[in-house]
XYZ file of N, CA and C in Angstrom:
360
model
N 56.641 180.430 114.993
C 55.849 179.293 114.563
C 56.763 178.300 113.552
N 56.964 177.184 113.832
C 57.748 176.538 113.097
C 56.840 175.355 112.280
N 57.139 175.157 110.935
C 56.470 173.929 110.348
C 57.545 173.136 109.694
N 57.265 171.945 110.237
C 58.337 170.784 109.646
C 57.506 169.850 108.944
N 58.144 169.454 107.733
C 57.449 168.276 106.935
C 58.463 167.439 106.578
N 57.785 166.341 106.909
C 58.739 165.048 106.777
C 58.174 163.825 105.886
N 59.132 163.338 105.161
C 58.958 162.339 104.246
C 59.231 160.829 104.868
N 58.328 160.078 104.853
C 58.714 158.950 105.657
C 58.548 157.686 104.846
N 59.325 156.929 105.029
C 59.416 155.208 104.165
C 59.894 154.128 104.947
N 59.269 153.223 104.568
C 59.259 151.855 105.303
C 60.357 151.128 104.412
N 61.305 150.565 105.333
C 61.977 149.644 104.655
C 62.308 148.482 105.337
N 61.758 147.382 104.945
C 61.899 146.071 106.003
C 61.057 146.273 107.350
N 61.654 146.269 108.377
C 60.951 146.585 109.601
C 61.135 147.804 110.302
N 61.680 148.630 109.299
C 62.002 150.024 110.018
C 61.253 151.044 109.344
N 60.712 152.074 109.958
C 60.412 153.517 109.328
C 61.438 154.510 109.477
N 61.683 155.183 108.382
C 62.347 156.371 108.648
C 61.883 157.617 108.164
N 62.079 158.818 108.701
C 61.453 160.202 108.344
C 62.571 161.132 108.377
N 62.337 161.656 107.387
C 63.493 162.879 106.920
C 62.458 164.063 106.391
N 63.216 165.155 107.151
C 62.687 166.664 106.663
C 62.922 166.771 105.398
N 61.960 167.718 104.694
C 62.287 168.087 103.503
C 63.541 168.946 103.118
N 64.039 169.693 104.219
C 65.313 170.308 104.398
C 66.290 169.531 104.506
N 65.982 168.292 104.854
C 67.176 167.415 105.192
C 68.068 167.415 106.448
N 67.498 168.519 107.420
C 68.349 168.464 108.528
C 67.970 167.500 109.407
N 66.686 167.546 109.414
C 66.135 166.477 110.741
C 65.731 165.207 110.217
N 65.984 164.318 110.941
C 65.521 162.731 110.733
C 65.379 161.699 111.900
N 64.612 160.896 111.735
C 64.554 159.874 112.636
C 64.053 158.440 112.217
N 64.190 157.616 112.861
C 63.871 156.112 112.596
C 63.156 155.396 113.727
N 62.316 154.422 113.361
C 61.519 153.631 114.535
C 61.125 152.334 113.923
N 60.626 151.809 114.685
C 59.968 150.278 114.262
C 58.603 150.324 113.929
N 57.835 151.480 114.109
C 56.333 151.514 113.625
C 56.052 153.014 113.379
N 54.999 153.406 112.669
C 54.753 154.718 112.289
C 54.279 155.542 113.585
N 53.731 154.954 114.667
C 53.553 155.361 116.090
C 54.760 156.010 116.526
N 55.743 154.865 116.531
C 56.951 155.598 117.199
C 57.486 156.428 116.678
N 57.455 156.478 115.263
C 58.348 157.327 114.243
C 57.579 158.836 114.413
N 56.145 158.751 114.675
C 55.594 160.208 114.744
C 56.104 160.794 116.010
N 56.211 160.002 117.117
C 56.559 160.424 118.515
C 57.854 161.238 118.497
N 58.980 160.361 117.598
C 60.455 160.692 117.543
C 60.351 162.125 116.846
N 59.705 161.745 115.730
C 59.757 163.347 115.002
C 59.235 164.604 115.601
N 58.141 164.357 116.291
C 57.605 165.503 117.043
C 58.744 166.056 118.146
N 59.501 164.943 118.740
C 60.699 165.525 119.683
C 61.584 165.994 118.923
N 62.128 165.707 117.664
C 63.123 166.134 116.866
C 62.821 167.621 116.560
N 61.524 167.673 116.239
C 61.136 169.257 115.597
C 61.081 170.101 116.816
N 60.756 169.445 118.125
C 60.492 170.314 119.309
C 62.050 170.873 119.704
N 62.964 170.044 119.258
C 64.376 170.414 119.626
C 64.841 171.668 119.045
N 64.307 171.611 117.706
C 64.551 172.743 116.620
C 63.909 173.870 117.023
N 62.681 173.785 117.462
C 61.706 175.096 117.677
C 60.836 174.650 118.756
N 61.059 175.264 119.907
C 59.975 174.917 121.121
C 59.355 176.051 121.519
N 58.475 176.935 120.597
C 57.897 178.030 120.565
C 56.475 177.904 121.222
N 55.944 176.769 121.208
C 54.343 176.499 121.622
C 53.918 175.319 121.560
N 52.474 175.398 121.538
C 51.872 173.997 121.145
C 52.117 173.194 119.957
N 51.855 172.181 120.028
C 52.038 171.259 118.774
C 50.819 170.444 118.237
N 50.907 170.622 116.727
C 49.928 170.018 116.090
C 50.677 169.131 114.921
N 50.150 167.897 114.873
C 50.736 167.062 113.967
C 49.692 166.285 113.096
N 50.162 166.000 111.535
C 49.180 165.296 110.983
C 50.142 164.217 110.008
N 49.562 162.801 110.007
C 50.281 161.803 109.369
C 49.179 161.161 108.275
N 49.806 161.167 106.957
C 48.953 160.626 105.728
C 49.948 159.679 105.164
N 49.343 158.440 104.921
C 50.024 157.407 104.031
C 49.706 157.705 102.826
N 50.750 157.630 101.909
C 50.670 157.781 100.519
C 50.553 156.642 99.718
N 51.221 155.640 100.336
C 51.414 154.271 99.838
C 51.547 153.535 101.027
N 51.304 152.068 101.102
C 51.507 151.286 102.334
C 52.931 151.278 102.823
N 53.784 151.810 101.995
C 55.259 151.990 102.563
C 55.929 153.465 102.584
N 54.924 154.370 102.123
C 55.349 155.704 102.431
C 54.494 156.930 102.829
N 54.794 157.759 103.321
C 53.899 158.822 104.112
C 54.354 159.979 104.103
N 53.559 161.066 104.653
C 54.212 162.569 104.791
C 53.563 162.828 106.393
N 54.577 163.301 106.989
C 54.276 163.673 108.269
C 54.551 165.101 108.649
N 53.705 165.893 108.986
C 53.840 167.357 109.353
C 53.392 167.795 110.736
N 54.451 168.662 111.378
C 54.385 169.050 112.571
C 54.556 170.624 112.631
N 53.552 171.232 113.196
C 53.358 172.607 113.329
C 53.394 172.798 114.882
N 54.380 173.849 115.128
C 54.624 174.167 116.573
C 54.303 175.716 116.703
N 53.886 175.994 117.761
C 53.174 177.334 117.918
C 52.225 177.824 116.901
N 51.914 179.084 116.993
C 50.715 179.517 116.231
C 49.372 179.426 116.384
N 48.524 178.649 115.789
C 47.151 178.482 116.011
C 46.637 177.405 116.947
N 47.420 176.738 117.666
C 47.060 175.811 118.580
C 45.960 176.452 119.590
N 46.102 177.722 120.242
C 45.331 178.337 121.160
C 44.082 178.798 120.147
N 44.295 179.384 119.180
C 43.256 180.004 118.438
C 42.314 178.982 117.960
N 42.837 177.898 117.566
C 41.435 176.809 117.376
C 40.565 176.555 118.171
N 41.043 176.616 119.558
C 40.172 176.375 120.661
C 39.192 177.645 120.800
N 39.715 178.843 120.835
C 38.872 179.830 120.565
C 37.746 179.660 119.704
N 38.215 179.679 118.465
C 37.506 179.621 117.152
C 36.287 178.542 117.495
N 36.565 177.421 118.115
C 35.680 176.482 118.306
C 34.766 177.020 118.938
N 34.816 177.685 120.201
C 33.851 178.287 121.053
C 32.941 179.346 120.390
N 33.761 180.113 119.403
C 32.905 181.052 118.627
C 31.955 180.226 117.796
N 32.290 179.115 117.211
C 31.483 178.364 116.242
C 30.090 177.939 117.228
N 30.410 177.373 118.354
C 29.429 177.104 119.222
C 28.403 178.338 119.538
N 29.146 179.301 119.525
C 28.132 180.622 120.030
C 27.454 181.040 118.623
N 27.932 180.830 117.484
C 27.445 181.099 116.416
C 26.327 180.237 115.966
N 26.484 179.036 116.281
C 25.465 178.036 116.283
C 24.446 178.101 117.017
N 24.593 178.336 118.279
C 23.155 178.611 119.016
C 22.610 179.896 118.822
N 23.275 181.047 118.445
C 22.884 182.294 118.081
C 22.029 181.976 116.863
N 22.335 181.202 115.995
C 21.784 180.900 114.749
C 20.221 180.352 114.959
N 20.395 179.556 116.047
C 19.191 178.596 116.190
C 17.997 179.585 116.906
N 18.496 180.869 117.469
C 17.371 181.637 118.265
C 16.523 182.274 117.215
N 17.115 182.932 116.130
C 16.303 183.497 115.050
C 15.475 182.579 114.395
N 15.871 181.211 114.310
C 15.026 179.977 113.647
C 13.797 180.074 114.369
N 14.053 179.991 115.947
C 12.919 179.627 116.848
C 12.014 181.040 116.728
N 12.430 181.922 116.552
C 11.561 183.199 116.628
C 10.863 183.136 115.285
N 11.373 182.822 114.091
C 10.786 182.722 112.826
C 9.467 181.606 112.957
N 9.779 180.507 113.447
C 8.849 179.592 113.785
C 7.610 180.000 114.627
N 7.848 180.832 115.774
C 6.876 181.539 116.603
C 6.057 182.234 115.696
N 6.496 183.114 114.992
C 5.750 184.081 114.057
C 4.830 183.641 112.940
N 5.318 182.304 112.362
C 4.659 181.500 111.696
C 3.240 180.896 112.326
N 3.646 180.719 113.483
C 2.486 180.170 114.241
C 1.437 181.057 114.546
N 1.939 182.391 114.855
C 1.026 183.493 115.246
C 0.171 183.834 113.733
N 0.733 183.751 112.744
C 0.098 183.945 111.388
C -0.974 183.056 111.217
N -0.536 181.598 111.490
C -1.741 180.539 111.210
C -2.880 180.859 112.165
N -2.486 181.454 113.622
C -3.479 181.505 114.509
C -4.491 182.739 113.916
N -3.858 183.756 113.308
C -4.660 184.960 112.866
C -5.458 184.323 111.635
N -5.199 183.588 110.795
C -5.872 183.242 109.713
C -7.132 182.241 110.236
N -6.821 181.398 111.254
C -7.960 180.484 111.749
C -9.149 181.751 112.485
N -8.580 182.722 113.104
C -9.507 183.710 113.695
C -10.276 184.566 112.742
N -9.995 184.670 111.255
C -10.866 185.156 110.359
C -11.956 184.178 110.224
N -11.669 183.038 110.284
C -12.806 182.114 109.806
C -13.848 182.099 110.981
N -13.782 182.398 112.133
C -14.827 182.534 113.321
C -15.800 183.812 113.168
N -15.726 184.686 112.158
C -16.578 185.532 111.754
C -18.022 185.277 111.472
N -18.143 184.015 111.012
C -19.432 183.393 110.791
C -19.781 183.671 109.410
N -18.983 184.042 108.654
C -19.210 184.374 107.323
C -18.653 183.137 106.275
N -19.338 182.826 105.412
C -19.258 181.646 104.484
C -19.583 182.014 103.172
N -18.742 181.475 102.315
C -19.100 181.758 100.821
C -20.290 180.966 100.286
N -20.639 179.817 100.868
C -21.427 179.017 100.477
C -22.946 179.287 101.346
N -23.217 180.311 101.842
C -24.207 180.522 102.763
C -25.534 180.797 101.776
């Protein structure tokens, strides 16, 4: 798994990105094109799996771009499915608790049917 962090700066009409280690760099006319070039540059250094990236502007003329290659790209999908299963599993006990409350309410109503009253 490779993690590449780039510091990106704009000067005039061109964006440049340079890795923190200083080994990798690219330039492009827009942030979109720069991100694509930096991902390709990172893939040339490490092509061991899926790619995740994150681009965050720090100021209007500077940004941080991170590329993660390999590692958790497949795990995120599996984890997402687990979250759905957990959410649906959590809904079932809530529905059962609601049914129990309704049963208790019905039982209380049945006590009133005995014909006894405090005010007779």
